[in-house]
Coordinates of C-alpha atoms and ligand atoms in Angstrom, one line a residue:
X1 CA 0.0 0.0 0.0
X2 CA 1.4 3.4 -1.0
X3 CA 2.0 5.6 1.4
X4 CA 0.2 8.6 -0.3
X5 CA -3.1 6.4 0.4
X6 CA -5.8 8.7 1.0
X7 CA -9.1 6.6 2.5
X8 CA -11.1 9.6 2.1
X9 CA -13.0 9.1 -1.0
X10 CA -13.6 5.2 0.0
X11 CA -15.1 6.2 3.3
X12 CA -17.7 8.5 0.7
X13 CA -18.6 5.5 -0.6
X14 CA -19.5 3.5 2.2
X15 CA -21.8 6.3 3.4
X16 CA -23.2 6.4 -0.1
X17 CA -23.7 2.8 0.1
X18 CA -24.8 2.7 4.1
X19 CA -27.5 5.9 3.2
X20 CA -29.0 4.1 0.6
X21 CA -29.5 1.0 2.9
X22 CA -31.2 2.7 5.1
X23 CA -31.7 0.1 7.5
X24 CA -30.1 -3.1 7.9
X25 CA -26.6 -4.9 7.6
X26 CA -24.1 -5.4 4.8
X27 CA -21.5 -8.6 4.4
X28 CA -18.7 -7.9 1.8
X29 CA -15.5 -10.5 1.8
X30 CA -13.0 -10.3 -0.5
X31 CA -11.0 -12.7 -2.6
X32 CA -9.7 -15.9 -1.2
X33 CA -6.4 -16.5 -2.1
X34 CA -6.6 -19.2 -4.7
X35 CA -3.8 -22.2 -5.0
X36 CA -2.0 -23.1 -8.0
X37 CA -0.3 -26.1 -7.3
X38 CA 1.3 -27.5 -4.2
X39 CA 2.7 -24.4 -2.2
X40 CA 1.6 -22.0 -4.7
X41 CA -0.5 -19.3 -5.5
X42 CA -1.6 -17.1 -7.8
X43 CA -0.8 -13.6 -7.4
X44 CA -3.6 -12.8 -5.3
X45 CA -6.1 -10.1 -6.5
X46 CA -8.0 -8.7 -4.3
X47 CA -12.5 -8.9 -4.8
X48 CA -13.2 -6.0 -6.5
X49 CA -16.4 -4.8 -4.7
X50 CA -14.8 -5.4 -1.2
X51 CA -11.8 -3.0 -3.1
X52 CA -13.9 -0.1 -4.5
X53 CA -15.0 0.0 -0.8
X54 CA -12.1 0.0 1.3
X55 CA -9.1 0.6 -0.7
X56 CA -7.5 -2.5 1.8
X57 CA -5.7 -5.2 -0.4
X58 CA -5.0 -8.2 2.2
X59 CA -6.4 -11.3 1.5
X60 CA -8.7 -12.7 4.2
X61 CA -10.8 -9.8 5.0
X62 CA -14.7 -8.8 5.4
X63 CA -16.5 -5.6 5.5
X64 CA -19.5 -5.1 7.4
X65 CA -21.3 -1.5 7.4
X66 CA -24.0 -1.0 9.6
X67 CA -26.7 1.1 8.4
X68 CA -29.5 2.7 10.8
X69 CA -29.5 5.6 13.4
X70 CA -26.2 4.5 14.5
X71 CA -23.8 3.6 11.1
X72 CA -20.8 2.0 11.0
X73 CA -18.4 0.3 9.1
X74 CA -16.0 -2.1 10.4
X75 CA -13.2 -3.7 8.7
X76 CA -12.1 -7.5 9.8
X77 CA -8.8 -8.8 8.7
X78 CA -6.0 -10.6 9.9
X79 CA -4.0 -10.5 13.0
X80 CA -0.8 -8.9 13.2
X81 CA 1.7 -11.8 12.5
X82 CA 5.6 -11.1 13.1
X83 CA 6.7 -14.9 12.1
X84 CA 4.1 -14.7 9.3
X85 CA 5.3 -11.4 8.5
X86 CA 9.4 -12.5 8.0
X87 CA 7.7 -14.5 5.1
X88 CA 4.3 -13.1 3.6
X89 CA 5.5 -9.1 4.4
X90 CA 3.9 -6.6 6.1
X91 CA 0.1 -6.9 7.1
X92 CA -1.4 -4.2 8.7
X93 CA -3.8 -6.0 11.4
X94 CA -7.1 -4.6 13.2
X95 CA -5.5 -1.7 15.1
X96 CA -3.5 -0.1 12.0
X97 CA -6.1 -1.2 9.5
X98 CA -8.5 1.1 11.3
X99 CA -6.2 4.3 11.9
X100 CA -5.0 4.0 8.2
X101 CA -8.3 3.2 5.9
X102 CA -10.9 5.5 8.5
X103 CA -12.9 2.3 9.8
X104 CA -15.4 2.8 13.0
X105 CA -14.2 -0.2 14.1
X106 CA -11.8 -3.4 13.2
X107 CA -11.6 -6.5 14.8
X108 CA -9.6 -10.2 13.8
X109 CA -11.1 -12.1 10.9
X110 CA -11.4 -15.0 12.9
X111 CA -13.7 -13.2 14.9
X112 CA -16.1 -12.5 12.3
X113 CA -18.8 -15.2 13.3
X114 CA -19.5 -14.3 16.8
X115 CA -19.3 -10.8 16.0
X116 CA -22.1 -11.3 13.3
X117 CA -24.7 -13.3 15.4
X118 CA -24.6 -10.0 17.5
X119 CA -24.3 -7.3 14.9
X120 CA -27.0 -8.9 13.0
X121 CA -29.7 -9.2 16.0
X122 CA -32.6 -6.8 15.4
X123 CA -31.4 -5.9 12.2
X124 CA -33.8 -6.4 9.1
X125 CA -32.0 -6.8 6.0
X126 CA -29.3 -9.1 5.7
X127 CA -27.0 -7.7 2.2
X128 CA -24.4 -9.8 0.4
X129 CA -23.3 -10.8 -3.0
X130 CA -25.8 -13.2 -2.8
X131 CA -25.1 -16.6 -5.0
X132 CA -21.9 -15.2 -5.7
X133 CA -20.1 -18.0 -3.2
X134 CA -21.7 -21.1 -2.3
X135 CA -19.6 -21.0 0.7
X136 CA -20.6 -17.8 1.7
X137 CA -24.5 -18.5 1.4
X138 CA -24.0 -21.1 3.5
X139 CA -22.0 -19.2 6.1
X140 CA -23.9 -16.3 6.2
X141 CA -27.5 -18.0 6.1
X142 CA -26.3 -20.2 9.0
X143 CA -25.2 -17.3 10.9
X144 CA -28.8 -15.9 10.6
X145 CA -30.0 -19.2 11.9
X146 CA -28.2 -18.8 14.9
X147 CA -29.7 -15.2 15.8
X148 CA -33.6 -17.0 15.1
X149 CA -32.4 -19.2 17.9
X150 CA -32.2 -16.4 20.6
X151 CA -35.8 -15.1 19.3
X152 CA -36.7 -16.2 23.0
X153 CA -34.6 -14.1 24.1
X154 CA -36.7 -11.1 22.3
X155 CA -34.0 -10.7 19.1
X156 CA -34.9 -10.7 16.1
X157 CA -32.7 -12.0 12.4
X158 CA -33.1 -10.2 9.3
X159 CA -36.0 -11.3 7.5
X160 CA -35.0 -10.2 4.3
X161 CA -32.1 -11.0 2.3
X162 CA -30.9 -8.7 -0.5
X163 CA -28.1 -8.7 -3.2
X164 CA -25.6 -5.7 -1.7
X165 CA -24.6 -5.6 -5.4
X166 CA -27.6 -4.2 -6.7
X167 CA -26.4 -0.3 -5.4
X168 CA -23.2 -1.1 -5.4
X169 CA -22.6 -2.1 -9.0
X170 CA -24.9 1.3 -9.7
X171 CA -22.3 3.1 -7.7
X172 CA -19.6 1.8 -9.7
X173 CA -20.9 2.6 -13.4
X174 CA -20.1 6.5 -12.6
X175 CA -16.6 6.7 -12.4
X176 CA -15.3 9.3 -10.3
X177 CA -12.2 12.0 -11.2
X178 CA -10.1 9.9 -8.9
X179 CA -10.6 6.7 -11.1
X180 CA -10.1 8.3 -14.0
X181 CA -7.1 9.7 -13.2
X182 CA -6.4 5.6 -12.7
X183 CA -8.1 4.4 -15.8
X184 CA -6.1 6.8 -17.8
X185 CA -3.1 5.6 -16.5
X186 CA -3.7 1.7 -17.1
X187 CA -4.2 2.7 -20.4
X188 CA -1.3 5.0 -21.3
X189 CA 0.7 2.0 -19.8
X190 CA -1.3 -0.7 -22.0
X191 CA -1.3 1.8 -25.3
X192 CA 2.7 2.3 -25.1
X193 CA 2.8 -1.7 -24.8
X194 CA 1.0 -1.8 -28.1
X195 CA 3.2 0.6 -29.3
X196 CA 6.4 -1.6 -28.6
X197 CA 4.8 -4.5 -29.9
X198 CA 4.1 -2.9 -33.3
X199 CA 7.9 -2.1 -32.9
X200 CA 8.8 -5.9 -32.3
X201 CA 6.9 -7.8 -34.9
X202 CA 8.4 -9.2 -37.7
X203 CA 8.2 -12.0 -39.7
X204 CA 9.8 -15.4 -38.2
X205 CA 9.4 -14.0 -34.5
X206 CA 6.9 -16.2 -32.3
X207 CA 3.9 -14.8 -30.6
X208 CA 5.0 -15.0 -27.2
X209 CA 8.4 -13.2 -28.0
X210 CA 5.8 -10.3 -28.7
X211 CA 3.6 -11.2 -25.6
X212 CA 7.2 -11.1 -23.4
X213 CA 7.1 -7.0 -25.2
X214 CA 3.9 -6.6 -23.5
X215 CA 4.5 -7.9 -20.2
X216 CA 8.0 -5.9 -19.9
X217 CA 6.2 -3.1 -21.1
X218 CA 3.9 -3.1 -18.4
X219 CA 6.1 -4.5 -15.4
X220 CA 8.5 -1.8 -16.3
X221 CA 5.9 1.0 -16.0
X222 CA 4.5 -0.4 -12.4
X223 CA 2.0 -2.3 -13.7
X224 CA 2.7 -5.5 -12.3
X225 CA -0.4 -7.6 -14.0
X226 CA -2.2 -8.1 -17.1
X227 CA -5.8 -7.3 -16.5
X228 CA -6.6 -10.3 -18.4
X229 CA -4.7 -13.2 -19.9
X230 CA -3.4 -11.6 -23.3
X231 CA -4.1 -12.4 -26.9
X232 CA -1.4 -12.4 -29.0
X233 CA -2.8 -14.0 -32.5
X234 CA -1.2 -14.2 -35.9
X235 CA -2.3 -15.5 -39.0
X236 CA -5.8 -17.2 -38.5
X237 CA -5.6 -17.5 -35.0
X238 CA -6.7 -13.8 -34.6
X239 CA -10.0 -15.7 -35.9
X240 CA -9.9 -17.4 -32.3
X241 CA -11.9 -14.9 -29.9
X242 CA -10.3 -16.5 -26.9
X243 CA -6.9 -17.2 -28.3
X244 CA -4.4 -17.3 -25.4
X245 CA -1.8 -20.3 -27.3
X246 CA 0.4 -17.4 -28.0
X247 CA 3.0 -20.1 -29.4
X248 CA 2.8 -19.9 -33.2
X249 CA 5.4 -18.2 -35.8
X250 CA 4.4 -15.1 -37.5
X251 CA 4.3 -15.8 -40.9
X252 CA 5.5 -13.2 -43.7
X253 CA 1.5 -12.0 -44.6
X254 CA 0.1 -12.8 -41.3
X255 CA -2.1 -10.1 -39.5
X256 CA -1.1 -10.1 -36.0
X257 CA -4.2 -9.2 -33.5
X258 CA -3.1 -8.0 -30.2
X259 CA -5.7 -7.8 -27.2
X260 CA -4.0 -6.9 -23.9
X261 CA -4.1 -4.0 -21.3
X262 CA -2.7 -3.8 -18.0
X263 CA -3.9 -3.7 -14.5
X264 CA -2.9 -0.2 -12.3
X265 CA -4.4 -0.3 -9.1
X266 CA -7.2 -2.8 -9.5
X267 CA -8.6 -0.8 -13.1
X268 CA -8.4 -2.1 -16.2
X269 CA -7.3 -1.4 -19.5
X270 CA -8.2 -3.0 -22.6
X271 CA -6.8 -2.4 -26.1
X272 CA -6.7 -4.5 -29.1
X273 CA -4.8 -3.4 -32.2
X274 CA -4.1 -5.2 -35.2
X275 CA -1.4 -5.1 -37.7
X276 CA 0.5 -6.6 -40.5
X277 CA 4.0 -8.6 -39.4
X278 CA 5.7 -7.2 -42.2
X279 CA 4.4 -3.8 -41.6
X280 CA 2.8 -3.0 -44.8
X281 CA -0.9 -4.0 -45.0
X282 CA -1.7 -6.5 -48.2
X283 CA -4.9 -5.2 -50.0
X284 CA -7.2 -7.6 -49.1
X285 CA -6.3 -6.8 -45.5
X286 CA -6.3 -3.2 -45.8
X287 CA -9.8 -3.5 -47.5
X288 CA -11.0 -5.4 -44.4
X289 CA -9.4 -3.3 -42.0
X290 CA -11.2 0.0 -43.0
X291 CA -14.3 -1.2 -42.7
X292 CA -13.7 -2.3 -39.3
X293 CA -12.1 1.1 -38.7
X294 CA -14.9 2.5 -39.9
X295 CA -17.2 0.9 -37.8
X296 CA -15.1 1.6 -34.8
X297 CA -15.4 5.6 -36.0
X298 CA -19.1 5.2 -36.0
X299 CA -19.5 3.8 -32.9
X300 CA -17.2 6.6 -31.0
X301 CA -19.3 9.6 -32.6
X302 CA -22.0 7.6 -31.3
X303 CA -20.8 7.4 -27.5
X304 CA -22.1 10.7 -26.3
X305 CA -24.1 11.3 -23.3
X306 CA -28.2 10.7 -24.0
X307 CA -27.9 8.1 -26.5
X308 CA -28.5 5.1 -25.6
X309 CA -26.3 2.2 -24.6
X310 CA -27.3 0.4 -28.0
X311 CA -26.7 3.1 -30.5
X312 CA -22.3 2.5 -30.5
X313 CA -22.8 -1.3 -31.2
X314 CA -26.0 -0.3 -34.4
X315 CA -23.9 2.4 -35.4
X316 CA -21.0 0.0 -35.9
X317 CA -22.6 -2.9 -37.2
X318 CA -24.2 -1.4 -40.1
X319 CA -20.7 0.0 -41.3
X320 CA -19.6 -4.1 -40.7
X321 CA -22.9 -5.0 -42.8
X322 CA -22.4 -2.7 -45.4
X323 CA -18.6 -3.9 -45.6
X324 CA -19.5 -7.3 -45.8
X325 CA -21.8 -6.8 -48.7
X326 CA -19.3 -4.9 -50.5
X327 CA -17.4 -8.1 -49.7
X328 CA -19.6 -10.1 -51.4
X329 CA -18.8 -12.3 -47.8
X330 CA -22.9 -11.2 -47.2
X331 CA -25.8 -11.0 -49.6
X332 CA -28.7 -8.6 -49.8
X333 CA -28.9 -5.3 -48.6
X334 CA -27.7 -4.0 -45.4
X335 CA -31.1 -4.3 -44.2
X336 CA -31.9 -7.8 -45.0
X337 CA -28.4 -8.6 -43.4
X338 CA -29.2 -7.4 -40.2
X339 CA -32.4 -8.3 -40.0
X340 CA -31.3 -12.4 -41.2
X341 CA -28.1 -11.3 -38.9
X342 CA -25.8 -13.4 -41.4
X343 CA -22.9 -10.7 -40.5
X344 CA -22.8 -13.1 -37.5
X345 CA -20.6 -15.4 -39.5
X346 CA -18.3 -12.8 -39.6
X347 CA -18.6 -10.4 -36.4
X348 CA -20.3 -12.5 -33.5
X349 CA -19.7 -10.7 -30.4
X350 CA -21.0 -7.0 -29.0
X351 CA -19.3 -3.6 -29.6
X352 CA -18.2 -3.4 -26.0
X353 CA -18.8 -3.4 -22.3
X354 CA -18.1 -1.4 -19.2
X355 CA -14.8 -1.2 -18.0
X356 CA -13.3 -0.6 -15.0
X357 CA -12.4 -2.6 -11.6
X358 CA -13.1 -5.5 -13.4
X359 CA -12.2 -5.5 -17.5
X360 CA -16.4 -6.2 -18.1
X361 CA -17.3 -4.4 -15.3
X362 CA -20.4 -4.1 -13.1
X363 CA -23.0 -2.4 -14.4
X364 CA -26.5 -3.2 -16.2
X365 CA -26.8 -2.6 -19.6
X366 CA -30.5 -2.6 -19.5
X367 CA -32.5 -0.2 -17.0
X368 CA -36.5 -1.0 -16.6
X369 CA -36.1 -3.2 -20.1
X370 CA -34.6 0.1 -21.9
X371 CA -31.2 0.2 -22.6
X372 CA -29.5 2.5 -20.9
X373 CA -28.7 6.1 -21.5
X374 CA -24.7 7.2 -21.8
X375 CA -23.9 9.6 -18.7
X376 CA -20.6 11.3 -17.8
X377 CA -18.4 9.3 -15.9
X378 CA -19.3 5.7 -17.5
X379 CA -15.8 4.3 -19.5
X380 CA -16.3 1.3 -21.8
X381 CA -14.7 0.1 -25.1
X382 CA -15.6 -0.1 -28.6
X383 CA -14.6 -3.2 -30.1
X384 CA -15.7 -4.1 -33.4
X385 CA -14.1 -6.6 -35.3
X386 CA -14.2 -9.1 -38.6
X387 CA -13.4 -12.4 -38.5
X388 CA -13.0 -14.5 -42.0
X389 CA -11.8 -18.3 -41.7
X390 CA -10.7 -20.3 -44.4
X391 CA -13.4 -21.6 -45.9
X392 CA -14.7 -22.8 -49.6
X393 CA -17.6 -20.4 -50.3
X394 CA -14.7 -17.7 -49.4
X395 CA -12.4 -15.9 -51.7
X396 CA -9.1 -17.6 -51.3
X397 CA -7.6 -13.6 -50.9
X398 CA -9.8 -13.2 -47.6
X399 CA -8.9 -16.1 -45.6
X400 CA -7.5 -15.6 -42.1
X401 CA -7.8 -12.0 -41.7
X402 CA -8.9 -11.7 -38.3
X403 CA -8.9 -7.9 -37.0
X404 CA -10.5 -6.5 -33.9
X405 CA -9.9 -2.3 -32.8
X406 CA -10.8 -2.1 -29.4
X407 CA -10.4 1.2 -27.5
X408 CA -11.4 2.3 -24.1
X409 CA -13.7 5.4 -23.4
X410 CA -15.0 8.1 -21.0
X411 CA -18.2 9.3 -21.9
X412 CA -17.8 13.4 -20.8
X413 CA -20.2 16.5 -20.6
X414 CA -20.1 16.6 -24.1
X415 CA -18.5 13.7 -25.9
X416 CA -16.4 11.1 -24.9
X417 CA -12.6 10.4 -24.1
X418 CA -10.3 8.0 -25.7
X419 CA -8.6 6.9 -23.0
X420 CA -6.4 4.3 -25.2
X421 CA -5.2 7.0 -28.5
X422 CA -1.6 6.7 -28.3
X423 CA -1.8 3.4 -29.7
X424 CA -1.5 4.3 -33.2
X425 CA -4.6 2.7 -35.8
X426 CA -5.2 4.3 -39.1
X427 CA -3.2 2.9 -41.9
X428 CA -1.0 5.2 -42.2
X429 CA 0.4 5.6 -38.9
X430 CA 1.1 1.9 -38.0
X431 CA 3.1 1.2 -41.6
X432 CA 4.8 4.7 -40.3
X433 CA 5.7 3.3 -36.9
X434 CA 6.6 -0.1 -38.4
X435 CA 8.8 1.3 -41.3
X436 CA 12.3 0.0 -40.6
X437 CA 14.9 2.3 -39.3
Ligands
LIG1 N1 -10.1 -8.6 -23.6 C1 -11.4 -9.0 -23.3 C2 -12.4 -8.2 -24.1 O1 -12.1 -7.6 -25.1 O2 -13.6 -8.2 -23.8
LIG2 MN1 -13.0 -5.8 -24.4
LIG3 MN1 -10.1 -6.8 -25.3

């Protein structure tokens, strides 16, 4: 934890989060640490809800806010541990926890169960990231049954059980100045890493020599994780939505389709960028590209607040369904290929999704069965892509382009933000960045 931590605007939002309660008691556990093989774990990443909330990174903690005449919110985490301490590092226990992140109150996890039966008595709600954890419903559902037991004794157990996340994942849709300020870091980071792996590429390298370009690129600027495995696909793999191989050769004429972005303090970035190993687009490719380029432009002077979740992902698929047409890859008109949704073949996933503590963040897309209206403060990408496999009702000249153009946005007062811009992606500019020197 740095030391310039400032606790201030998490303490907003648990009294955000507590005033919208209004009565009643909140659960919220982070991670568990999660083992990788024998003695191992991964590097542990912290639940990001119980994160947005606290600012506290240490495995094995809970958060419980109190809402009511008298609020609180009380942090429970581990014990101070000297042995454990000469080989885990530093862990802040109750006492320091408290002082440094603004708590009412902070007591040992392993405490946690008795202290519950009593917080919970006369309280009426019961919130948690209900379903989330099997383990956790169980826990917490037993705990409640151990309050009805003292009903004798004139307490009562919350009689209604809600989903914390339902405010909370409200909450974190509106990005605040603070997490921008983040965001926009994680993705200067993650754009400069595209940047040196335009630089890398060449024919004969293999994709995980480029994915090693990423990785340094990111380590070296303090951002010490991916925020998601990356995608580093050349040839037809960039065909493979999911691709994570990362193990093939890049051949002379291959596109290469890069989707990574870095983590930087629990936000995400999340860029793809695709480019010719050689670096000089072949015409087939270049014809495909623009199109999807195009579609990308359509869907950014679409993201502006008051329109609609929707419109970025229409705007850009008609541009796809008019390029496929001129393809000949669809037949018909634009109309008839939207409404039969044939383009599917070719681009079969959404325009984007909110980003942010998580890379498809929390958030509903859809508000009372409406999709939802673009407001300042909400970031998400645009992502539109094509996706041609070798096949025999396909010109031979179109096989195994694969291209995705995925940038991340702010939506402002009056536009929106391209958080992800130095990573070069006209024409132009990547054969200008990829000219040898
Ligand atoms: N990299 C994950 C996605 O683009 O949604
Ligand atoms: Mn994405
Ligand atoms: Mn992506």
């Amino acid at each position: 934890m740095m030391s310039m931590f400032d606790p201030a605007p998490y303490a907003r939002r648990r009294a955000c989060l507590i005033s919208q309660m209004r009565r009643g008691i909140a659960v919220i556990p982070t991670a568990p640490e999660a083992a990788r093989n024998g003695g191992t774990h991964y590097p542990y990443r912290f639940d990001s809800h119980f994160y947005y909330l606290t600012g506290f990174d240490e495995p094995e903690a809970v958060l419980v806010l109190v809402a009511g005449d008298a609020p609180q919110s009380i942090l429970f985490c581990r014990e101070k541990n000297r042995e454990r301490e000469v080989w885990d590092g530093f862990r802040y226990g109750p006492d320091a926890a408290k002082e440094s992140f603004g708590f009412d109150a902070a007591f040992p996890i392993a405490q946690l169960d008795e202290k519950l039966v009593e917080l919970m008595g006369g309280q009426p709600a019961l919130l948690y990231p209900v379903g989330r954890d099997a383990a956790w419903d169980t826990r917490l559902l037993g705990l409640r049954n151990r309050v009805q037991e003292k009903a004798r004794s004139g307490v009562s157990a919350p009689d209604e059980i809600r989903d914390v996340r339902v405010a909370l994942d409200e909450m974190r849709l509106i990005k605040e100045g603070a997490e921008l300020v983040v965001m926009r870091r994680a993705a200067a980071i993650s754009a400069n890493a595209h940047v040196r792996a335009m630089r890398a590429a060449r024919p004969g390298r293999m994709e995980y020599e480029i994915e090693a370009e990423l990785l340094h690129e990111f380590c070296a600027s303090g951002a010490r994780s991916p925020a998601y495995p990356p995608i580093v696909a050349g040839g037809g793999n960039g065909c493979v939505l999911h691709y994570t191989g990362n193990s093939a050769p890049l051949g002379e004429s291959d596109l290469l389709l890069i989707d990574a972005g870095c983590e930087v303090e629990g936000y995400a970035a999340d860029i793809t960028r695709t480019f010719p190993v050689n670096g000089k687009f072949g015409a087939a490719q270049k014809e495909v590209y623009e199109i999807v380029l195009a579609a990308q432009a359509a869907a950014i002077a679409a993201a502006r607040p008051g329109r609609r979740w929707n419109e970025p992902h229409d705007a850009a698929l008609r541009v796809i369904a008019q390029g496929l047409v001129d393809l000949k890859l669809c037949s018909g008109s634009v109309d008839s290929v939207l409404e039969s949704e044939s383009y599917k073949r070719y681009y079969m996933h959404r325009t984007g999704h909110w980003l942010g503590l998580d890379v498809h963040d929390a958030g509903a897309y859809k508000v009372a069965g409406e999709w939802r209206t673009l407001q300042p403060g909400m970031t998400f990408t645009v992502e539109p892509g094509c996706y041609i496999r070798a096949a025999d009702d396909v010109p031979q000249a179109l096989w195994n382009i694969g291209i995705r153009i995925e940038d991340d946005l702010a939506i402002t007062a009056d536009g929106c933000e391209v958080l992800t811009e130095v990573a070069p992606k006209t024409v132009a500019a990547i054969e200008e960045l990829m000219k040898p020197r």
